[in-house]
PDB file of C-alpha atoms and ligand atoms in Angstrom:
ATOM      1  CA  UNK A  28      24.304   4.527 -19.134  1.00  0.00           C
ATOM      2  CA  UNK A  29      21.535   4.716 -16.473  1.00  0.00           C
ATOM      3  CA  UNK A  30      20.763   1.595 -14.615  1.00  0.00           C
ATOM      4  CA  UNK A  31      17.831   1.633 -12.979  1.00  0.00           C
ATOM      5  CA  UNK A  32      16.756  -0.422 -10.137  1.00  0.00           C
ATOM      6  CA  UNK A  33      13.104  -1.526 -11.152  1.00  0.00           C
ATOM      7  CA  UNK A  34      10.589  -2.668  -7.780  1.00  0.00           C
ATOM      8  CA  UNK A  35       7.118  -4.528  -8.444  1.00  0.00           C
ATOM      9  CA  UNK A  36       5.436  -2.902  -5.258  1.00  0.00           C
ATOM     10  CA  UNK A  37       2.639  -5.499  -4.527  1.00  0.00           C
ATOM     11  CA  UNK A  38      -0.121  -4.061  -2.072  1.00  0.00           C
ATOM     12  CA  UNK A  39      -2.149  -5.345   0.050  1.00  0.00           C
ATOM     13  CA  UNK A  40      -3.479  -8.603  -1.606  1.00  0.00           C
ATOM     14  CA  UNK A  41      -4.909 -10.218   1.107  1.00  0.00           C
ATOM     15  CA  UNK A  42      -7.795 -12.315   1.622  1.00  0.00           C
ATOM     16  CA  UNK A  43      -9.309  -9.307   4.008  1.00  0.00           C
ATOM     17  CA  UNK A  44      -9.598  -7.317   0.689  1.00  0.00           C
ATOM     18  CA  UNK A  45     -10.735 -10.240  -1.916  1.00  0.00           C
ATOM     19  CA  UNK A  46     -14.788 -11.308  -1.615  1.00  0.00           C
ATOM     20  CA  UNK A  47     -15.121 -13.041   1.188  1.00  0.00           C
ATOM     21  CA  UNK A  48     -12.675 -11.069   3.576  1.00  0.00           C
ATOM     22  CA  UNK A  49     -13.634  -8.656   5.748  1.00  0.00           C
ATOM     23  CA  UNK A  50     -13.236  -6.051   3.888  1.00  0.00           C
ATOM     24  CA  UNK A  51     -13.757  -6.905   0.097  1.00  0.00           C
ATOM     25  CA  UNK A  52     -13.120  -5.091  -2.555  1.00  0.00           C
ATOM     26  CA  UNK A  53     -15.080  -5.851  -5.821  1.00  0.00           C
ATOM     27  CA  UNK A  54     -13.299  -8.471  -8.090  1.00  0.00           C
ATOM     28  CA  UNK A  55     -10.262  -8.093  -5.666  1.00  0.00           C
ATOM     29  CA  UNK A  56      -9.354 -11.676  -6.226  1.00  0.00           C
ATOM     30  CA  UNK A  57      -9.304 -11.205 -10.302  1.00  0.00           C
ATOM     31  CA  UNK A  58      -5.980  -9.346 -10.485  1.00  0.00           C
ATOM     32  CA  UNK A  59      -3.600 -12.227  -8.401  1.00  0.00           C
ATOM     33  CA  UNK A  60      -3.187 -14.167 -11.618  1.00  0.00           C
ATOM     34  CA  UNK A  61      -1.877 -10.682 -13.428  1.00  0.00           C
ATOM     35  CA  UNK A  62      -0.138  -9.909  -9.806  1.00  0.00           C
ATOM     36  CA  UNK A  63       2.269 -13.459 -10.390  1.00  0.00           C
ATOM     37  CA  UNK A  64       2.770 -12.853 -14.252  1.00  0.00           C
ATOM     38  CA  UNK A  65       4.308  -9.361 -13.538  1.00  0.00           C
ATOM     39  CA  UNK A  66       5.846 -10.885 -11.063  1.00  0.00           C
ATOM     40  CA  UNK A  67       8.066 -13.561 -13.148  1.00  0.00           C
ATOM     41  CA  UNK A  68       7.757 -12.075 -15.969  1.00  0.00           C
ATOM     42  CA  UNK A  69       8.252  -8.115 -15.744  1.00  0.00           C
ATOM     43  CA  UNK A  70      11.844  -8.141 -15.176  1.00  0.00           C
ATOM     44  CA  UNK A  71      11.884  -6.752 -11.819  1.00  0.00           C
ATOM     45  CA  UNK A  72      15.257  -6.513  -9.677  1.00  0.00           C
ATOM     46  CA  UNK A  73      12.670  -7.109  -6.827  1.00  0.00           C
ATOM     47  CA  UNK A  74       9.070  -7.833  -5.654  1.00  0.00           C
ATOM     48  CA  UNK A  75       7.960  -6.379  -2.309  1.00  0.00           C
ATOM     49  CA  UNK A  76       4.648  -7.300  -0.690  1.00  0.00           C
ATOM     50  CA  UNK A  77       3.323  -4.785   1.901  1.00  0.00           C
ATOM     51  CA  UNK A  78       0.527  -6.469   4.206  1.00  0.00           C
ATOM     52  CA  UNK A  79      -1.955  -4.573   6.543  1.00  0.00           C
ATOM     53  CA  UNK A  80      -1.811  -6.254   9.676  1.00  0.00           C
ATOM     54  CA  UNK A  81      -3.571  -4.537  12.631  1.00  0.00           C
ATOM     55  CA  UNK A  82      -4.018  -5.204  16.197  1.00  0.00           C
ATOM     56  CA  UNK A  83      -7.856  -6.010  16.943  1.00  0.00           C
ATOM     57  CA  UNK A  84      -8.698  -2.756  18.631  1.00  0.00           C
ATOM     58  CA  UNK A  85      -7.212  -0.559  15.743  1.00  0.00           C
ATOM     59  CA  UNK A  86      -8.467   2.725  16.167  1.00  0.00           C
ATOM     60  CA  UNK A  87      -9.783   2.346  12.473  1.00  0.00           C
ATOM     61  CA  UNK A  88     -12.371   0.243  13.136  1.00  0.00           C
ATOM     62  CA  UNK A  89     -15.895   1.155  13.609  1.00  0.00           C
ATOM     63  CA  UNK A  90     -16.447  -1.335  16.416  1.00  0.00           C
ATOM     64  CA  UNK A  91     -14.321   0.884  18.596  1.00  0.00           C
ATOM     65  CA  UNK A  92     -16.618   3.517  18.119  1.00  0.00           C
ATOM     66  CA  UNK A  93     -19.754   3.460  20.003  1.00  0.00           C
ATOM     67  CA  UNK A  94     -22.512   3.986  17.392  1.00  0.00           C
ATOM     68  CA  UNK A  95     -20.237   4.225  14.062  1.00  0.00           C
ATOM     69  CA  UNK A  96     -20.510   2.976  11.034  1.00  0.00           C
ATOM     70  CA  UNK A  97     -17.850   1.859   8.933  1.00  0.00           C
ATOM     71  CA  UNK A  98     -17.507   3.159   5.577  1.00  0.00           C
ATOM     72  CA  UNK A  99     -19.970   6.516   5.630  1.00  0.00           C
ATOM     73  CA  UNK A 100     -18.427   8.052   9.211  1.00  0.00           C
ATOM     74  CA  UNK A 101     -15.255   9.818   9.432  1.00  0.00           C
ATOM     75  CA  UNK A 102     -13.698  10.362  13.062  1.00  0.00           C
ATOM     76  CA  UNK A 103     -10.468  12.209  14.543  1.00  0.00           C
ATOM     77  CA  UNK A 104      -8.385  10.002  15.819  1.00  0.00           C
ATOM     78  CA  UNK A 105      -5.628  11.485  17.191  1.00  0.00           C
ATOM     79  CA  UNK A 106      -6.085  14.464  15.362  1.00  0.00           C
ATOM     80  CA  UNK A 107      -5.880  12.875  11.914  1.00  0.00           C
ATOM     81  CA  UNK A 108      -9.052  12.433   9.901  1.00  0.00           C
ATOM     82  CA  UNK A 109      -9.991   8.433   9.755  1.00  0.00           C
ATOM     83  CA  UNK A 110     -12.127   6.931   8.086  1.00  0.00           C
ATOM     84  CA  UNK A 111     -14.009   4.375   9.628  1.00  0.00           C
ATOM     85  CA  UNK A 112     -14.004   0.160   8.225  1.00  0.00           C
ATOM     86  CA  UNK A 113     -15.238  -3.029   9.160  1.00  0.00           C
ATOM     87  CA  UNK A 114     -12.629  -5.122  11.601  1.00  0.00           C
ATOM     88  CA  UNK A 115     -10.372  -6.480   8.314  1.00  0.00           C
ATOM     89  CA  UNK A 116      -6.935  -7.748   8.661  1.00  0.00           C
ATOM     90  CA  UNK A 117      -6.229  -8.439  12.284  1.00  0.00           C
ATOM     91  CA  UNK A 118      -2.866 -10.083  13.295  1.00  0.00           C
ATOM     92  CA  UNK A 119      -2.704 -13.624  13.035  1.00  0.00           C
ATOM     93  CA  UNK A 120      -5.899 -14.471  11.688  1.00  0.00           C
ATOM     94  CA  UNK A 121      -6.642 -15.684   8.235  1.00  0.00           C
ATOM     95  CA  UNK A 122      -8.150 -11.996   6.505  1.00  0.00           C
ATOM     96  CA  UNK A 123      -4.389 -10.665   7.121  1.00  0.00           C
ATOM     97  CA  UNK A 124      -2.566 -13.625   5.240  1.00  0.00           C
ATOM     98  CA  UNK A 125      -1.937 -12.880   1.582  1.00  0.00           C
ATOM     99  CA  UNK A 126      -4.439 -14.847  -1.002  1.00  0.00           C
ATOM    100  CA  UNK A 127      -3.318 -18.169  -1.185  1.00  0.00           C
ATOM    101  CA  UNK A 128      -2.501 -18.147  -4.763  1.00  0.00           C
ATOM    102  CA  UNK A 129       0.000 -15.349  -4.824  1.00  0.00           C
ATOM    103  CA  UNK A 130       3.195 -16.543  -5.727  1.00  0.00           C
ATOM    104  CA  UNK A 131       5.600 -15.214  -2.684  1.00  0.00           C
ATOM    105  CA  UNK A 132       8.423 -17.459  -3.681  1.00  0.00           C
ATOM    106  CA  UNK A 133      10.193 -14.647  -5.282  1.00  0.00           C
ATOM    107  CA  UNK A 134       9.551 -11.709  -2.572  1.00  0.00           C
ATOM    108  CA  UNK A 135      12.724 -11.238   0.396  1.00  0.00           C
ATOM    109  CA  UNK A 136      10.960  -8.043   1.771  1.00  0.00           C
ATOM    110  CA  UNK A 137       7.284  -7.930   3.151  1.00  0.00           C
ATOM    111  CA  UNK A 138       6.229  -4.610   4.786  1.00  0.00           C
ATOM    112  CA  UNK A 139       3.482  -4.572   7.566  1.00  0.00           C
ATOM    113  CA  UNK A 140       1.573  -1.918   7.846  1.00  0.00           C
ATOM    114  CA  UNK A 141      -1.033  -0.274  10.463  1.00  0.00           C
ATOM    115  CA  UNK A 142       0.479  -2.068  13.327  1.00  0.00           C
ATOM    116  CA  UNK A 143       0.177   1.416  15.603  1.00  0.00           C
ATOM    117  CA  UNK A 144      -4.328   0.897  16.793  1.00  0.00           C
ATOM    118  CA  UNK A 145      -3.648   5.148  17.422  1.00  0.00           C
ATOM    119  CA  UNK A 146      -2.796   5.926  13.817  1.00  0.00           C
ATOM    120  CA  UNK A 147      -3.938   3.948  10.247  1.00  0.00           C
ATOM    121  CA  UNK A 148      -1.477   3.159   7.730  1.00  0.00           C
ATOM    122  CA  UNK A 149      -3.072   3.335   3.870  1.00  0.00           C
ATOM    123  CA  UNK A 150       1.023   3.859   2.457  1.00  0.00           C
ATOM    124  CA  UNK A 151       3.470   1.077   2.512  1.00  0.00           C
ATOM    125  CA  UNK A 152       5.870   4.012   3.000  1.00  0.00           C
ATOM    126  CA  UNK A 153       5.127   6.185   6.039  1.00  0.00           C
ATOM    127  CA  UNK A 154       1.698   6.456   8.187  1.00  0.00           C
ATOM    128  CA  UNK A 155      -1.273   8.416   7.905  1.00  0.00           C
ATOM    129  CA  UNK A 156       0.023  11.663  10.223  1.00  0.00           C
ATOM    130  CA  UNK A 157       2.577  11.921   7.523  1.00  0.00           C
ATOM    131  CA  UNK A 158       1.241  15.588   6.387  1.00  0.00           C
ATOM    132  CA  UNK A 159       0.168  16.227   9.973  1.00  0.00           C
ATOM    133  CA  UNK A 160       1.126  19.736  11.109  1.00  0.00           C
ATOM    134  CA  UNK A 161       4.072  20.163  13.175  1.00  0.00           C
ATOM    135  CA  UNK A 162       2.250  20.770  16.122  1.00  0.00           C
ATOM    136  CA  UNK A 163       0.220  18.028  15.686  1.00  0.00           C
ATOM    137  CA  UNK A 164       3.347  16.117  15.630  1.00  0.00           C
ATOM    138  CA  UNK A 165       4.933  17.038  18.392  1.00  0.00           C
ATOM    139  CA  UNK A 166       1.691  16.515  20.697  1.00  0.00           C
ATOM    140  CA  UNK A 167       1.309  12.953  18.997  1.00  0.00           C
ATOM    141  CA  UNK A 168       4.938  11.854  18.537  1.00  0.00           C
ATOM    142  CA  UNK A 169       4.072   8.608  16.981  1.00  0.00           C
ATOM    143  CA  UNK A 170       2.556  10.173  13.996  1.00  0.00           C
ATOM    144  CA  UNK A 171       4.291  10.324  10.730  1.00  0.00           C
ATOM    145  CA  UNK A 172       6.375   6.986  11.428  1.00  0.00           C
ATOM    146  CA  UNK A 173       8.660   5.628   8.661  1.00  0.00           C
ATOM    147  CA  UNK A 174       7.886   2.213   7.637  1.00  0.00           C
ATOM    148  CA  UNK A 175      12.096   1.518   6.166  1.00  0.00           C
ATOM    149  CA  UNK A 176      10.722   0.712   2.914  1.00  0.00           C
ATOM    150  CA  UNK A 177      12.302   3.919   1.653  1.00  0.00           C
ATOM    151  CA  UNK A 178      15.556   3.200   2.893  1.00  0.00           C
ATOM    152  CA  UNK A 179      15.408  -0.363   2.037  1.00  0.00           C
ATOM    153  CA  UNK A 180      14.937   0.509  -1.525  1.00  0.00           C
ATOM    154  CA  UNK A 181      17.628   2.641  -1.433  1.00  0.00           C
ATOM    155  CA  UNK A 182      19.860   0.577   0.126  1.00  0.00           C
ATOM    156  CA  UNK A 183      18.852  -2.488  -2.653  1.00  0.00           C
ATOM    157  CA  UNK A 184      19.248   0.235  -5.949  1.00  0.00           C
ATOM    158  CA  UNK A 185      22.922   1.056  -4.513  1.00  0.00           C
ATOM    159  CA  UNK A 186      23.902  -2.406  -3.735  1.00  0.00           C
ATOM    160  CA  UNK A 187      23.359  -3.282  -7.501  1.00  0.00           C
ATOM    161  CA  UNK A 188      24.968  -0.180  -8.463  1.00  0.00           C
ATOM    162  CA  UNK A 189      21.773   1.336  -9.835  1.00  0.00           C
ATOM    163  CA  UNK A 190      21.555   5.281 -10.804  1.00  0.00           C
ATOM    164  CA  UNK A 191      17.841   6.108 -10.481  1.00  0.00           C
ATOM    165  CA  UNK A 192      14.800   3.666  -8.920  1.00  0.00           C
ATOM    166  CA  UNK A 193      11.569   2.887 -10.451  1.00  0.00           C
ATOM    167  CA  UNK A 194       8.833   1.501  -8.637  1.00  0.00           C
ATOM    168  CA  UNK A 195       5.629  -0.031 -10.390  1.00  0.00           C
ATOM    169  CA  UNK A 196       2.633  -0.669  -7.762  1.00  0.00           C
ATOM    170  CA  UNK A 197      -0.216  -2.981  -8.103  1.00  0.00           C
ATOM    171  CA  UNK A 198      -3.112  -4.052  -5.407  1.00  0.00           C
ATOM    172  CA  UNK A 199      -5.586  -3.221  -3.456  1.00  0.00           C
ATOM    173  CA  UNK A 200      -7.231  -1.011  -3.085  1.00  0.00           C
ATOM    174  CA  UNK A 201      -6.660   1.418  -6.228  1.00  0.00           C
ATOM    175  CA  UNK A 202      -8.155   4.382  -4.548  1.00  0.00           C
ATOM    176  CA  UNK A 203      -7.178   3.822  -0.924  1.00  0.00           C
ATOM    177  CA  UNK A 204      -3.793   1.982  -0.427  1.00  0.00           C
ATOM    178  CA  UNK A 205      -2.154   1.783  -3.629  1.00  0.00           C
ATOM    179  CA  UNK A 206      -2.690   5.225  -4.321  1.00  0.00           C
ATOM    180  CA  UNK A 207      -1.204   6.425  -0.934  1.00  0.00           C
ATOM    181  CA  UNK A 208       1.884   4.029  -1.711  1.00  0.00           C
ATOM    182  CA  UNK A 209       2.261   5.423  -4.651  1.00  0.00           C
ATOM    183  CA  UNK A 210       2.182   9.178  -4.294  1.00  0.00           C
ATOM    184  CA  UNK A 211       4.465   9.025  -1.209  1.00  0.00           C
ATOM    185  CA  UNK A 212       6.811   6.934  -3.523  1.00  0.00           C
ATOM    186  CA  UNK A 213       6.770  10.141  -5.683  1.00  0.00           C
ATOM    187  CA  UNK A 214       8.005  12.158  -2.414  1.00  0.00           C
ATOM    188  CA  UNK A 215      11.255   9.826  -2.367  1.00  0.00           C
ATOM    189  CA  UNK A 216      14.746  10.259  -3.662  1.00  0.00           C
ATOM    190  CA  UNK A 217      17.801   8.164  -4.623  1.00  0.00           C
ATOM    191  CA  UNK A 218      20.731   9.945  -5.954  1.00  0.00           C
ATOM    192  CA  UNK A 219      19.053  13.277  -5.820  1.00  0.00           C
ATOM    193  CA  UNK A 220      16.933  12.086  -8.536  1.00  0.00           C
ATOM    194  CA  UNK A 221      12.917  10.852  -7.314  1.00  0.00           C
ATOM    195  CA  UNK A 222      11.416   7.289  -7.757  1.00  0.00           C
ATOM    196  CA  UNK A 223       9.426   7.138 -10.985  1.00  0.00           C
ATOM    197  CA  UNK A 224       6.761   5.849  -9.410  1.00  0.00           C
ATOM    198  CA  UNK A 225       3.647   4.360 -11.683  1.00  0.00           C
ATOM    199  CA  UNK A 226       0.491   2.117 -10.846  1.00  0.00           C
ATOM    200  CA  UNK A 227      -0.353  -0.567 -13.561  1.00  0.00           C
ATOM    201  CA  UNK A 228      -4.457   0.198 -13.220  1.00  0.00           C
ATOM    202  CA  UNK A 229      -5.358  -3.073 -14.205  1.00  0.00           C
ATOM    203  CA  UNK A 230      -3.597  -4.913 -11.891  1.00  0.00           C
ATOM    204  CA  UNK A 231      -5.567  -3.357  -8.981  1.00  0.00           C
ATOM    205  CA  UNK A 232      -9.636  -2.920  -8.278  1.00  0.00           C
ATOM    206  CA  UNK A 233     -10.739  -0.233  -6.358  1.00  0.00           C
ATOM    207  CA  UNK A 234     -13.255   0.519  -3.102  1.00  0.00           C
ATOM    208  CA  UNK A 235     -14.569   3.959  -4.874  1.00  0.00           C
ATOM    209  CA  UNK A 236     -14.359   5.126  -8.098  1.00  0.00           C
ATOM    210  CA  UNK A 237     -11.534   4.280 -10.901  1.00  0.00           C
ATOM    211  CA  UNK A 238     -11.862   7.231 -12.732  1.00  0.00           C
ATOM    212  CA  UNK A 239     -11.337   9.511 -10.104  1.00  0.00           C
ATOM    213  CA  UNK A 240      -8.678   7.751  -8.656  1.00  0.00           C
ATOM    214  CA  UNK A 241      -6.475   7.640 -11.266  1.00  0.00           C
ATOM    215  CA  UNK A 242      -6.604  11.189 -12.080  1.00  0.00           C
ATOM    216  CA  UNK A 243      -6.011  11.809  -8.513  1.00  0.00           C
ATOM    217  CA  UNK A 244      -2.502  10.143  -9.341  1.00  0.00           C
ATOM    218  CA  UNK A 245      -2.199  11.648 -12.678  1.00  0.00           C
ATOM    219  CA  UNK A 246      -2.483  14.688 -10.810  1.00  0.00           C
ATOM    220  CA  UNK A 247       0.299  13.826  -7.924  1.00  0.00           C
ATOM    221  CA  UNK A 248       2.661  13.254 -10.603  1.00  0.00           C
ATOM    222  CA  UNK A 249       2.174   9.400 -10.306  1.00  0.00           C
ATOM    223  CA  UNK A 250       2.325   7.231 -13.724  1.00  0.00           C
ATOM    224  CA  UNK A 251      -0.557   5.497 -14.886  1.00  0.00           C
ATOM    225  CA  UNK A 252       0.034   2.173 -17.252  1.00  0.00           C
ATOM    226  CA  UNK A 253      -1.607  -1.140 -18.532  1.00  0.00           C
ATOM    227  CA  UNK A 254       0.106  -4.120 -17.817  1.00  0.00           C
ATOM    228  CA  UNK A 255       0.301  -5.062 -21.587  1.00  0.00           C
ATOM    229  CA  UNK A 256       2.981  -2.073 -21.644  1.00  0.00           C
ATOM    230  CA  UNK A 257       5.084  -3.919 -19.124  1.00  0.00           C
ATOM    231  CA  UNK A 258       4.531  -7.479 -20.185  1.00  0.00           C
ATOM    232  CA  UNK A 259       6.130  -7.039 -23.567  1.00  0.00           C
TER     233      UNK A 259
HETATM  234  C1  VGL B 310      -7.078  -0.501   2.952  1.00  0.00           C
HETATM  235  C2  VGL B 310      -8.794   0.557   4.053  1.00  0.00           C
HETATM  236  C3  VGL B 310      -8.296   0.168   5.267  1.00  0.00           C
HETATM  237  C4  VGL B 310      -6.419  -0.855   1.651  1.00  0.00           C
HETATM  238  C5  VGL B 310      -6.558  -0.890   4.171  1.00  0.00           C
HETATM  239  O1  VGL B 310      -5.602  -1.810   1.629  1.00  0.00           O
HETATM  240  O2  VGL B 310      -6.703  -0.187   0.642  1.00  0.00           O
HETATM  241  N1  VGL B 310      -8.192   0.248   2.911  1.00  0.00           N
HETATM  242  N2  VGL B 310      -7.168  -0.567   5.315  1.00  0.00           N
HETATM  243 ZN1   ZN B 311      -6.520  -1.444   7.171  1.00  0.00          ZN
END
C-alpha cells in the first residue's frame, strides 16, 4: 500500500497581488473562494501558505533603481537576472497580509519569502540564485538559500508514516511564483522517490500569459489539473 502524504501549497495570496495591491494581478482576488474549498474539502494532510514579505529597499524594486521601470527592465542584481516590480509586499504593511477572506484556520506552516533585499525569492522552496553557477555562488554566498519547506515536508510525510509526497499548488501568480514553487517541488525527494508536484490552473491567475505558462510546467515535468478533478 502506498500512503501518500498529500500538501495544498497555497502561494502568495495576498492583497499585494489582488486589484488594489501593489502589485495586482488580473482577477487575483477571484480564485480565494476556490483557494478555501480545496482547502476543507480536498482532503489534504496539510495546507501551507507561503507569503512574500520583503524589506522596503528590496533589490527587486524599481524604486531602487535610478531611472527603472518596473515590469519592462531587467537588471543584475548580484549577478542574477531580476526583473524589476512596483514596491508590493513590504513587511508589516497591509499589501503583505494574506486577503482577508482566506481561510488560515487550518494552515500550521506559513513560509516567507524574499526576506534577503540582495536576492528575490519567486519559489516557496529555495531563492532565485538557486541555478546560479558555482562561482557565482561562492562570490555571493547568500545565493541559493533554502527556505526549510523541503525539509519540513519531509519531516510531516514521515511523521504520518507516508511513502511518497504529493504537493498540489495554487496562487499567484501562475507564471511567476507558482510556477517557480512548483518546478523546484519537482527537484525534491522523499524516500528516493520525487514530489508529484501539480498546479490546479484554475485556482491561480497569472501576470503574463496562461498558455505559455502552463506548458512551461508541462514541460518541467510539473502536473497540470482543474480543480473539478480534485474536488470530487
Ligand atoms: C511575485 C513578482 C514579484 C509572485 C512576487 O508572487 O508571483 N511576482 N514578487
Ligand atoms: Zn515579490
Amino acid at each position: 500500500m502506498n500512503k501518500i502524504y498529500r500538501v495544498l501549497l497555497r502561494v502568495d495570496i495576498q492583497n499585494g497581488f489582488v486589484p488594489g495591491g501593489n502589485l495586482p494581478v488580473a482577477d487575483g482576488d477571484a480564485i480565494v473562494p476556490l483557494a478555501n474549498d480545496l482547502s476543507r474539502n480536498g482532503g489534504y494532510d496539510e495546507v501551507i501558505d507561503s507569503q512574500d514579505f520583503h524589506p522596503a529597499d528590496h533589490g527587486s524594486f524599481a524604486s531602487q533603481h535610478a531611472g527603472r521601470q518596473p515590469f519592462v527592465d531587467f537588471i543584475i542584481l548580484n549577478g542574477v537576472n531580476q526583473q524589476l516590480w512596483t514596491d508590493h509586499c513590504v513587511e508589516g504593511t497591509t499589501d503583505a497580509d494574506f486577503h482577508p477572506g482566506l481561510d488560515r484556520s487550518m494552515v500550521k506552516h506559513t513560509v516567507q519569502k524574499g526576506r534577503n533585499k540582495a536576492v528575490d525569492s519567486y519559489s516557496a522552496f529555495y531563492d532565485n540564485g538557486k541555478s546560479a553557477a558555482p562561482a557565482l555562488k561562492a562570490q555571493y554566498p547568500f545565493l541559493g538559500q533554502s527556505t526549510g519547506l523541503a525539509d519540513y515536508i519531509r519531516a510531516q510525510a514521515a511523521a504520518a508514516g507516508a511513502d511518497t509526497v504529493e504537493i498540489d499548488v495554487i496562487g499567484l501568480a501562475l507564471d511567476y511564483c507558482v510556477a517557480f514553487t512548483a518546478k523546484d517541488g519537482v527537484g525534491e525527494t522523499y524516500n528516493g522517490s520525487p514530489f508529484a508536484v501539480r498546479v490546479i490552473v484554475d485556482a491561480c491567475r497569472a501576470i503574463g500569459d496562461v498558455n505559455n505558462a502552463v506548458a512551461d510546467l508541462k514541460a518541467a515535468g510539473v502536473g497540470v489539473v482543474d480543480s473539478t478533478s480534485v474536488l470530487v
